[in-house]
């Protein structure tokens, strides 16, 4: 039902009905924002990603194939955007660290937290968030998709552009990497 | 605990195993303290990740999206079949461009059709009676000219040739060059001079000492002989001061009679 409706809205939007595209935006913005926030850990960055994702979706509506779910296609765009942004952030962080010779470590290591998140966060979340943010972006994205957003493996495979088996393998590797990072934190303060 | 076993622990902790597989695996890990510790860690990790699902409310609006789209001037692109003919048209376009460039370069390097001396027996200016014994050298474009890029065309310095002819005539007024029997508009390259051209037809008198004037036209190539360009008439009478033949410049060739 949802698939049919999304497809119909996409067709209307292709024909120039911007209202149809706004309906798609209203329907899926929270999904996109949640994933973007998990990837960026900052609300303003996440909102920028949401904006860019929908702009790109609007620009490339002609490339959307109706056989896939619109949300899958949209999350694929968001994943690519977040991956690009994470790489740029890593480069920028490395440059800043190099320039400041470690003086800005307190700004760049660990999580750059949102004030709202500071109020809600407990030690467990902070520790886990630190470990998650320290993961490479390809591990981080699959952890978020599978263990936070709880997407099914076929859906993940479509988003990541791989097979279902490949998606399962990626999840296993990412979980193992997260466990290795979180183990020392658990030794200091138990989750 | 090897990697494969650890992966199975993680799958069990995250609920990726089927109920049958899960029950069997749970029995396996009961006697393994390392596996129990890893299982506990993965389970806590799973719960912690689920707790991260809460995110702060976004403040994104439709207006912001609309502004972003309008700012970039985007429009949804209509569905169009993707053309796979680019690989074919690109070399064709490149070849066409190359030929076009060659044509333009050759056109620019190709000299304009050079003057050719021909006999214009129908020129009314020289038609004396009905016999028309004289012929006039005329400048006309050579239609059969073919450009040879390996041959550098000779510079068309027609005035120099005309001066040579005039000088020779002034030195030996008795020796008249056959070519002096013709009006030479714009001059003529000696190397390309054909003595037969301009000869009077059979039966008429040969150009001889009866010719008392030589018309040298220093006008540029391509000028018709009947046009009224400046013409220098060299007389056989010598100037008293310089000893050279007298020269008179006339404005038009319409009244110039060559060869008597």
XYZ file of C-alpha atoms in Angstrom:
451
model
C 0.000 0.000 0.000
C 2.747 2.355 1.036
C 4.840 1.301 -1.943
C 1.993 2.069 -4.316
C 1.391 5.424 -2.742
C 5.044 6.368 -2.853
C 5.255 5.361 -6.472
C 2.191 7.403 -7.314
C 3.632 10.425 -5.547
C 6.915 10.003 -7.334
C 5.108 9.936 -10.668
C 3.244 13.105 -9.796
C 6.438 14.770 -8.681
C 8.099 13.776 -11.935
C 5.292 15.502 -13.774
C 6.069 18.696 -11.933
C 3.758 18.415 -8.919
C 5.925 19.759 -6.143
C 3.163 19.152 -3.610
C 3.518 15.432 -4.213
C 7.194 15.661 -3.457
C 6.432 17.556 -0.259
C 4.163 14.710 0.766
C 7.033 12.314 0.242
C 9.191 14.600 2.325
C 6.680 14.688 5.174
C 6.332 10.969 5.107
C 9.992 10.014 5.188
C 11.844 12.930 6.675
C 11.984 11.396 10.157
C 13.441 8.181 8.796
C 16.109 10.078 6.918
C 16.796 12.375 9.842
C 17.183 9.518 12.317
C 19.717 7.774 10.178
C 21.555 11.007 9.447
C 21.649 11.894 13.116
C 23.063 8.506 14.035
C 25.734 8.963 11.441
C 26.680 12.533 12.250
C 25.757 12.783 15.945
C 24.893 16.433 15.409
C 21.482 17.810 14.784
C 22.534 20.613 12.477
C 24.713 18.299 10.433
C 21.890 15.783 10.264
C 19.480 18.436 9.049
C 21.940 19.482 6.375
C 22.147 15.890 5.255
C 18.355 15.615 5.157
C 18.110 18.725 3.027
C 20.788 17.592 0.632
C 19.283 14.115 0.411
C 15.864 15.390 -0.584
C 17.328 17.893 -3.006
C 19.259 15.109 -4.691
C 16.213 12.873 -4.659
C 14.168 15.583 -6.359
C 16.885 16.172 -8.902
C 17.213 12.473 -9.685
C 13.613 11.363 -9.575
C 13.942 10.136 -13.150
C 16.517 7.599 -11.984
C 14.250 6.039 -9.412
C 13.068 2.641 -10.515
C 9.647 1.657 -9.306
C 10.630 -1.875 -8.417
C 12.548 -0.675 -5.357
C 10.971 0.944 -2.327
C 11.285 4.695 -2.302
C 12.631 4.624 1.260
C 15.340 2.179 0.244
C 16.376 4.431 -2.603
C 16.283 7.439 -0.305
C 18.363 5.762 2.379
C 20.904 4.824 -0.237
C 21.286 8.499 -1.079
C 21.592 9.351 2.601
C 24.177 6.628 3.181
C 26.325 7.961 0.373
C 25.987 11.500 1.656
C 26.894 10.499 5.192
C 29.853 8.513 3.950
C 31.117 11.517 2.019
C 30.574 13.796 4.962
C 32.318 11.422 7.373
C 35.347 11.279 5.108
C 35.472 15.033 4.846
C 35.118 15.330 8.608
C 37.917 12.860 9.181
C 40.159 14.796 6.799
C 39.267 18.078 8.439
C 39.786 16.640 11.896
C 43.158 15.238 10.957
C 44.181 18.593 9.542
C 43.030 20.441 12.625
C 44.834 18.034 14.884
C 47.953 18.410 12.854
C 47.749 22.182 12.933
C 46.999 22.415 16.616
C 49.511 19.712 17.503
C 47.055 18.012 19.721
C 45.885 21.143 21.493
C 42.371 20.648 20.203
C 42.032 17.022 21.162
C 39.188 17.808 23.464
C 37.230 19.115 20.494
C 37.893 16.349 18.053
C 38.173 13.130 19.991
C 35.039 11.430 21.104
C 31.610 12.793 20.489
C 30.658 16.309 19.647
C 27.496 16.258 21.586
C 24.229 17.920 21.051
C 22.927 19.823 24.086
C 19.693 17.880 24.032
C 21.654 14.684 23.957
C 23.750 15.847 26.907
C 20.658 16.114 29.046
C 19.447 12.641 28.134
C 22.696 10.827 28.010
C 23.822 8.424 30.662
C 27.229 6.897 30.907
C 26.234 3.836 28.987
C 25.039 5.725 26.015
C 28.036 7.984 26.035
C 30.429 5.076 26.091
C 28.595 3.282 23.344
C 28.266 6.400 21.260
C 31.983 7.033 21.582
C 32.763 3.555 20.410
C 30.294 3.816 17.543
C 31.663 7.156 16.394
C 35.160 5.772 16.472
C 34.242 3.069 13.965
C 35.061 3.433 10.286
C 32.102 4.773 8.373
C 31.362 1.519 6.537
C 31.079 -0.332 9.860
C 29.142 2.445 11.448
C 26.533 2.611 8.702
C 25.709 -1.088 8.839
C 25.494 -1.068 12.650
C 23.088 1.830 12.487
C 20.992 0.260 9.762
C 20.768 -3.142 11.357
C 21.034 -2.705 15.122
C 19.632 0.777 15.646
C 17.193 1.276 12.799
C 16.508 -2.485 12.650
C 16.344 -2.789 8.899
C 15.969 -6.225 7.369
C 18.893 -7.756 5.537
C 17.352 -7.619 2.043
C 16.554 -3.971 2.603
C 20.089 -3.359 3.787
C 21.462 -5.140 0.771
C 19.477 -2.825 -1.491
C 20.640 0.235 0.411
C 24.265 -0.805 0.477
C 24.263 -2.131 -3.055
C 25.360 -5.644 -2.183
C 23.922 -9.113 -1.766
C 22.045 -10.265 1.297
C 24.964 -12.498 2.224
C 27.310 -9.577 1.789
C 25.151 -7.469 4.071
C 25.190 -10.176 6.746
C 28.946 -10.446 6.501
C 29.356 -6.694 6.822
C 27.180 -6.676 9.916
C 29.203 -9.439 11.529
C 32.471 -7.624 10.891
C 31.093 -4.346 12.147
C 29.774 -5.888 15.354
C 33.108 -7.515 16.018
C 34.871 -4.199 15.450
C 32.451 -2.440 17.789
C 32.949 -5.072 20.453
C 36.705 -4.654 20.289
C 36.319 -0.931 20.789
C 33.737 -1.115 23.509
C 35.494 -3.775 25.593
C 38.007 -1.361 27.170
C 35.186 1.028 28.032
C 33.311 -1.789 29.664
C 36.384 -2.605 31.690
C 36.443 0.927 33.132
C 32.752 1.323 33.730
C 30.404 -1.512 33.083
C 27.586 -0.861 30.719
C 37.133 -19.074 20.917
C 37.767 -18.640 17.250
C 36.325 -15.998 14.981
C 33.664 -18.206 13.512
C 32.393 -19.191 16.911
C 32.414 -15.580 18.013
C 30.364 -14.633 14.984
C 27.822 -17.229 15.986
C 27.792 -15.812 19.508
C 27.062 -12.374 18.066
C 24.342 -13.766 15.815
C 22.748 -15.475 18.757
C 22.980 -12.369 20.933
C 21.431 -10.185 18.248
C 18.710 -12.677 17.430
C 19.903 -13.566 13.959
C 19.686 -17.312 14.520
C 16.519 -19.272 14.065
C 14.840 -20.592 17.243
C 16.150 -24.117 16.599
C 19.677 -22.912 15.964
C 19.442 -20.628 18.976
C 18.394 -23.369 21.329
C 21.161 -25.647 20.100
C 23.769 -22.915 20.389
C 22.658 -21.963 23.890
C 23.401 -25.488 25.022
C 26.841 -25.287 23.436
C 27.895 -22.087 25.203
C 26.694 -23.136 28.633
C 29.939 -24.838 29.489
C 32.226 -22.228 27.935
C 33.003 -19.233 30.215
C 34.657 -17.235 27.400
C 31.642 -17.728 25.215
C 29.388 -16.771 28.119
C 31.341 -13.566 28.670
C 31.258 -12.705 24.982
C 27.551 -13.464 24.834
C 26.922 -11.182 27.776
C 28.946 -8.430 26.172
C 27.090 -8.702 22.866
C 23.729 -8.684 24.573
C 24.595 -5.546 26.468
C 25.854 -4.016 23.288
C 22.586 -4.790 21.560
C 20.554 -3.186 24.304
C 22.808 -0.158 24.331
C 22.512 0.301 20.576
C 18.751 0.115 20.776
C 18.802 2.830 23.373
C 20.627 5.051 20.904
C 17.636 5.006 18.610
C 16.165 8.017 20.351
C 17.160 11.163 18.570
C 16.330 14.788 19.279
C 13.539 16.357 17.337
C 14.536 17.890 14.075
C 13.651 21.433 13.151
C 13.497 20.880 9.470
C 10.646 22.471 7.568
C 9.119 22.223 4.165
C 9.970 25.843 3.555
C 13.647 25.112 4.035
C 13.461 22.270 1.562
C 11.549 24.417 -0.907
C 14.092 27.193 -0.577
C 16.941 24.772 -1.073
C 15.376 23.381 -4.215
C 14.466 26.784 -5.581
C 17.898 28.127 -4.752
C 19.497 25.534 -6.944
C 16.908 26.047 -9.650
C 16.235 22.356 -9.868
C 13.500 20.699 -11.788
C 12.723 17.023 -11.896
C 14.211 15.624 -15.044
C 11.711 13.848 -17.218
C 12.260 10.183 -17.761
C 14.298 9.799 -20.884
C 15.812 6.717 -22.408
C 19.511 6.737 -21.905
C 21.244 6.978 -25.224
C 24.087 4.575 -25.717
C 25.147 6.085 -29.019
C 27.643 8.484 -27.594
C 30.497 6.144 -28.443
C 29.427 6.324 -32.087
C 28.713 10.019 -32.479
C 31.737 11.304 -30.637
C 34.346 9.989 -33.138
C 32.126 11.019 -36.040
C 31.875 14.515 -34.640
C 35.637 14.575 -34.069
C 36.316 13.556 -37.682
C 33.885 16.150 -38.995
C 35.540 18.795 -36.889
C 38.972 17.743 -38.160
C 37.917 17.930 -41.789
C 36.292 21.256 -41.164
C 39.482 22.615 -39.649
C 41.546 21.350 -42.578
C 39.159 22.972 -45.020
C 39.312 26.291 -43.222
C 43.110 26.205 -42.984
C 43.466 25.355 -46.666
C 41.048 28.064 -47.602
C 42.999 30.620 -45.645
C 46.355 29.517 -47.046
C 45.134 29.238 -50.602
C 46.140 32.322 -52.565
C 43.508 34.150 -54.464
C 43.272 33.189 -58.096
C 46.295 34.719 -59.692
C 46.203 36.822 -62.762
C 46.573 35.146 -66.090
C 47.413 36.779 -69.323
C 44.894 35.946 -71.960
C 44.047 37.438 -75.247
C 40.903 39.410 -75.396
C 40.268 39.905 -79.038
C 36.777 41.114 -78.428
C 37.747 44.073 -76.430
C 35.957 46.943 -78.102
C 38.661 49.319 -77.040
C 41.052 47.704 -79.464
C 38.698 46.737 -82.173
C 39.854 48.786 -85.060
C 37.449 48.330 -87.827
C 36.339 44.803 -88.292
C 39.727 43.152 -88.493
C 40.900 43.635 -84.967
C 44.542 42.856 -85.619
C 45.570 43.360 -82.046
C 44.952 41.389 -78.987
C 45.053 42.630 -75.509
C 46.541 40.929 -72.524
C 43.978 40.755 -69.879
C 44.027 39.714 -66.285
C 41.535 37.006 -65.553
C 41.270 34.532 -62.770
C 42.730 31.150 -63.476
C 39.910 28.751 -62.968
C 42.042 25.636 -63.139
C 44.315 26.699 -60.409
C 45.102 23.942 -58.006
C 46.695 24.543 -54.715
C 49.809 22.575 -53.964
C 50.712 22.885 -50.280
C 54.301 21.835 -50.984
C 54.874 24.671 -53.412
C 55.210 28.087 -51.989
C 53.463 30.469 -54.301
C 55.611 33.158 -55.762
C 54.962 36.603 -54.469
C 52.987 38.583 -56.949
C 55.196 41.593 -57.460
C 53.881 42.677 -60.741
C 55.286 46.154 -60.735
C 58.824 44.827 -60.766
C 58.235 42.879 -63.935
C 56.667 45.846 -65.581
C 59.611 47.984 -64.647
C 62.025 45.469 -66.127
C 60.183 45.506 -69.390
C 60.111 49.269 -69.410
C 63.811 49.517 -68.598
C 64.760 47.099 -71.343
C 62.705 49.092 -73.797
C 64.424 52.256 -72.758
C 67.914 50.785 -73.219
C 67.315 49.391 -76.673
C 64.607 51.330 -78.307
C 65.160 49.520 -81.573
C 64.856 46.097 -80.070
C 61.279 45.612 -79.284
C 60.278 42.728 -77.170
C 57.258 40.939 -78.520
C 55.538 41.277 -75.252
C 55.680 45.031 -75.650
C 52.988 44.752 -78.216
C 50.478 44.070 -75.541
C 49.087 46.090 -72.796
C 50.308 44.515 -69.622
C 47.838 45.387 -66.954
C 49.277 44.866 -63.560
C 52.491 43.601 -64.998
C 53.455 40.005 -65.601
C 55.911 37.529 -64.241
C 58.573 36.876 -66.823
C 58.832 33.258 -65.906
C 55.212 32.725 -66.752
C 55.275 34.784 -69.846
C 54.222 33.033 -72.975
C 55.576 34.777 -76.030
C 52.853 33.297 -78.180
C 50.273 34.972 -76.144
C 49.594 38.321 -77.568
C 50.984 37.555 -80.980
C 48.956 38.996 -83.744
C 47.047 36.599 -85.854
C 48.519 35.235 -89.048
C 48.728 37.740 -91.796
C 49.126 40.697 -89.609
C 52.371 42.476 -89.154
C 54.719 41.319 -86.442
C 55.360 43.603 -83.568
C 58.305 45.600 -84.671
C 59.913 48.922 -84.505
C 56.690 50.473 -85.669
C 55.611 50.163 -82.119
C 56.428 53.440 -80.616
C 54.750 53.260 -77.291
C 54.728 50.757 -74.547
C 51.963 50.691 -72.074
C 52.877 49.574 -68.637
C 50.060 49.302 -66.228
C 51.143 49.103 -62.634
C 47.691 48.412 -61.346
C 47.094 45.462 -59.172
C 46.369 42.023 -60.400
C 42.850 41.233 -61.262
C 42.093 44.548 -62.858
C 40.453 44.385 -66.213
C 42.336 45.972 -69.083
C 39.365 48.016 -70.031
C 39.108 49.528 -66.633
C 40.480 52.981 -66.220
C 43.538 52.306 -64.046
C 46.698 54.375 -64.249
C 48.788 53.497 -67.307
C 52.323 54.632 -68.067
C 53.121 55.199 -71.691
C 56.827 54.988 -72.509
C 57.756 56.878 -75.550
C 60.736 56.195 -77.791
C 61.760 59.805 -77.651
C 64.485 60.356 -75.128
C 64.469 62.978 -72.511
C 67.142 65.590 -73.026
C 68.178 65.799 -69.429
C 68.162 62.185 -68.332
C 68.595 60.362 -71.622
C 65.844 57.946 -70.724
C 62.698 57.394 -72.680
C 59.881 59.704 -71.853
C 57.074 58.311 -69.822
C 53.553 59.599 -69.642
C 50.935 58.426 -67.206
C 47.379 58.316 -68.414
C 44.347 57.714 -66.398
C 42.539 55.386 -68.736
C 43.460 52.744 -71.238
C 40.480 53.393 -73.428
C 42.423 55.596 -75.777
C 45.719 53.763 -75.719
C 46.669 52.231 -79.022
C 49.353 49.649 -78.885
C 51.332 48.282 -81.776
C 50.263 50.882 -84.318
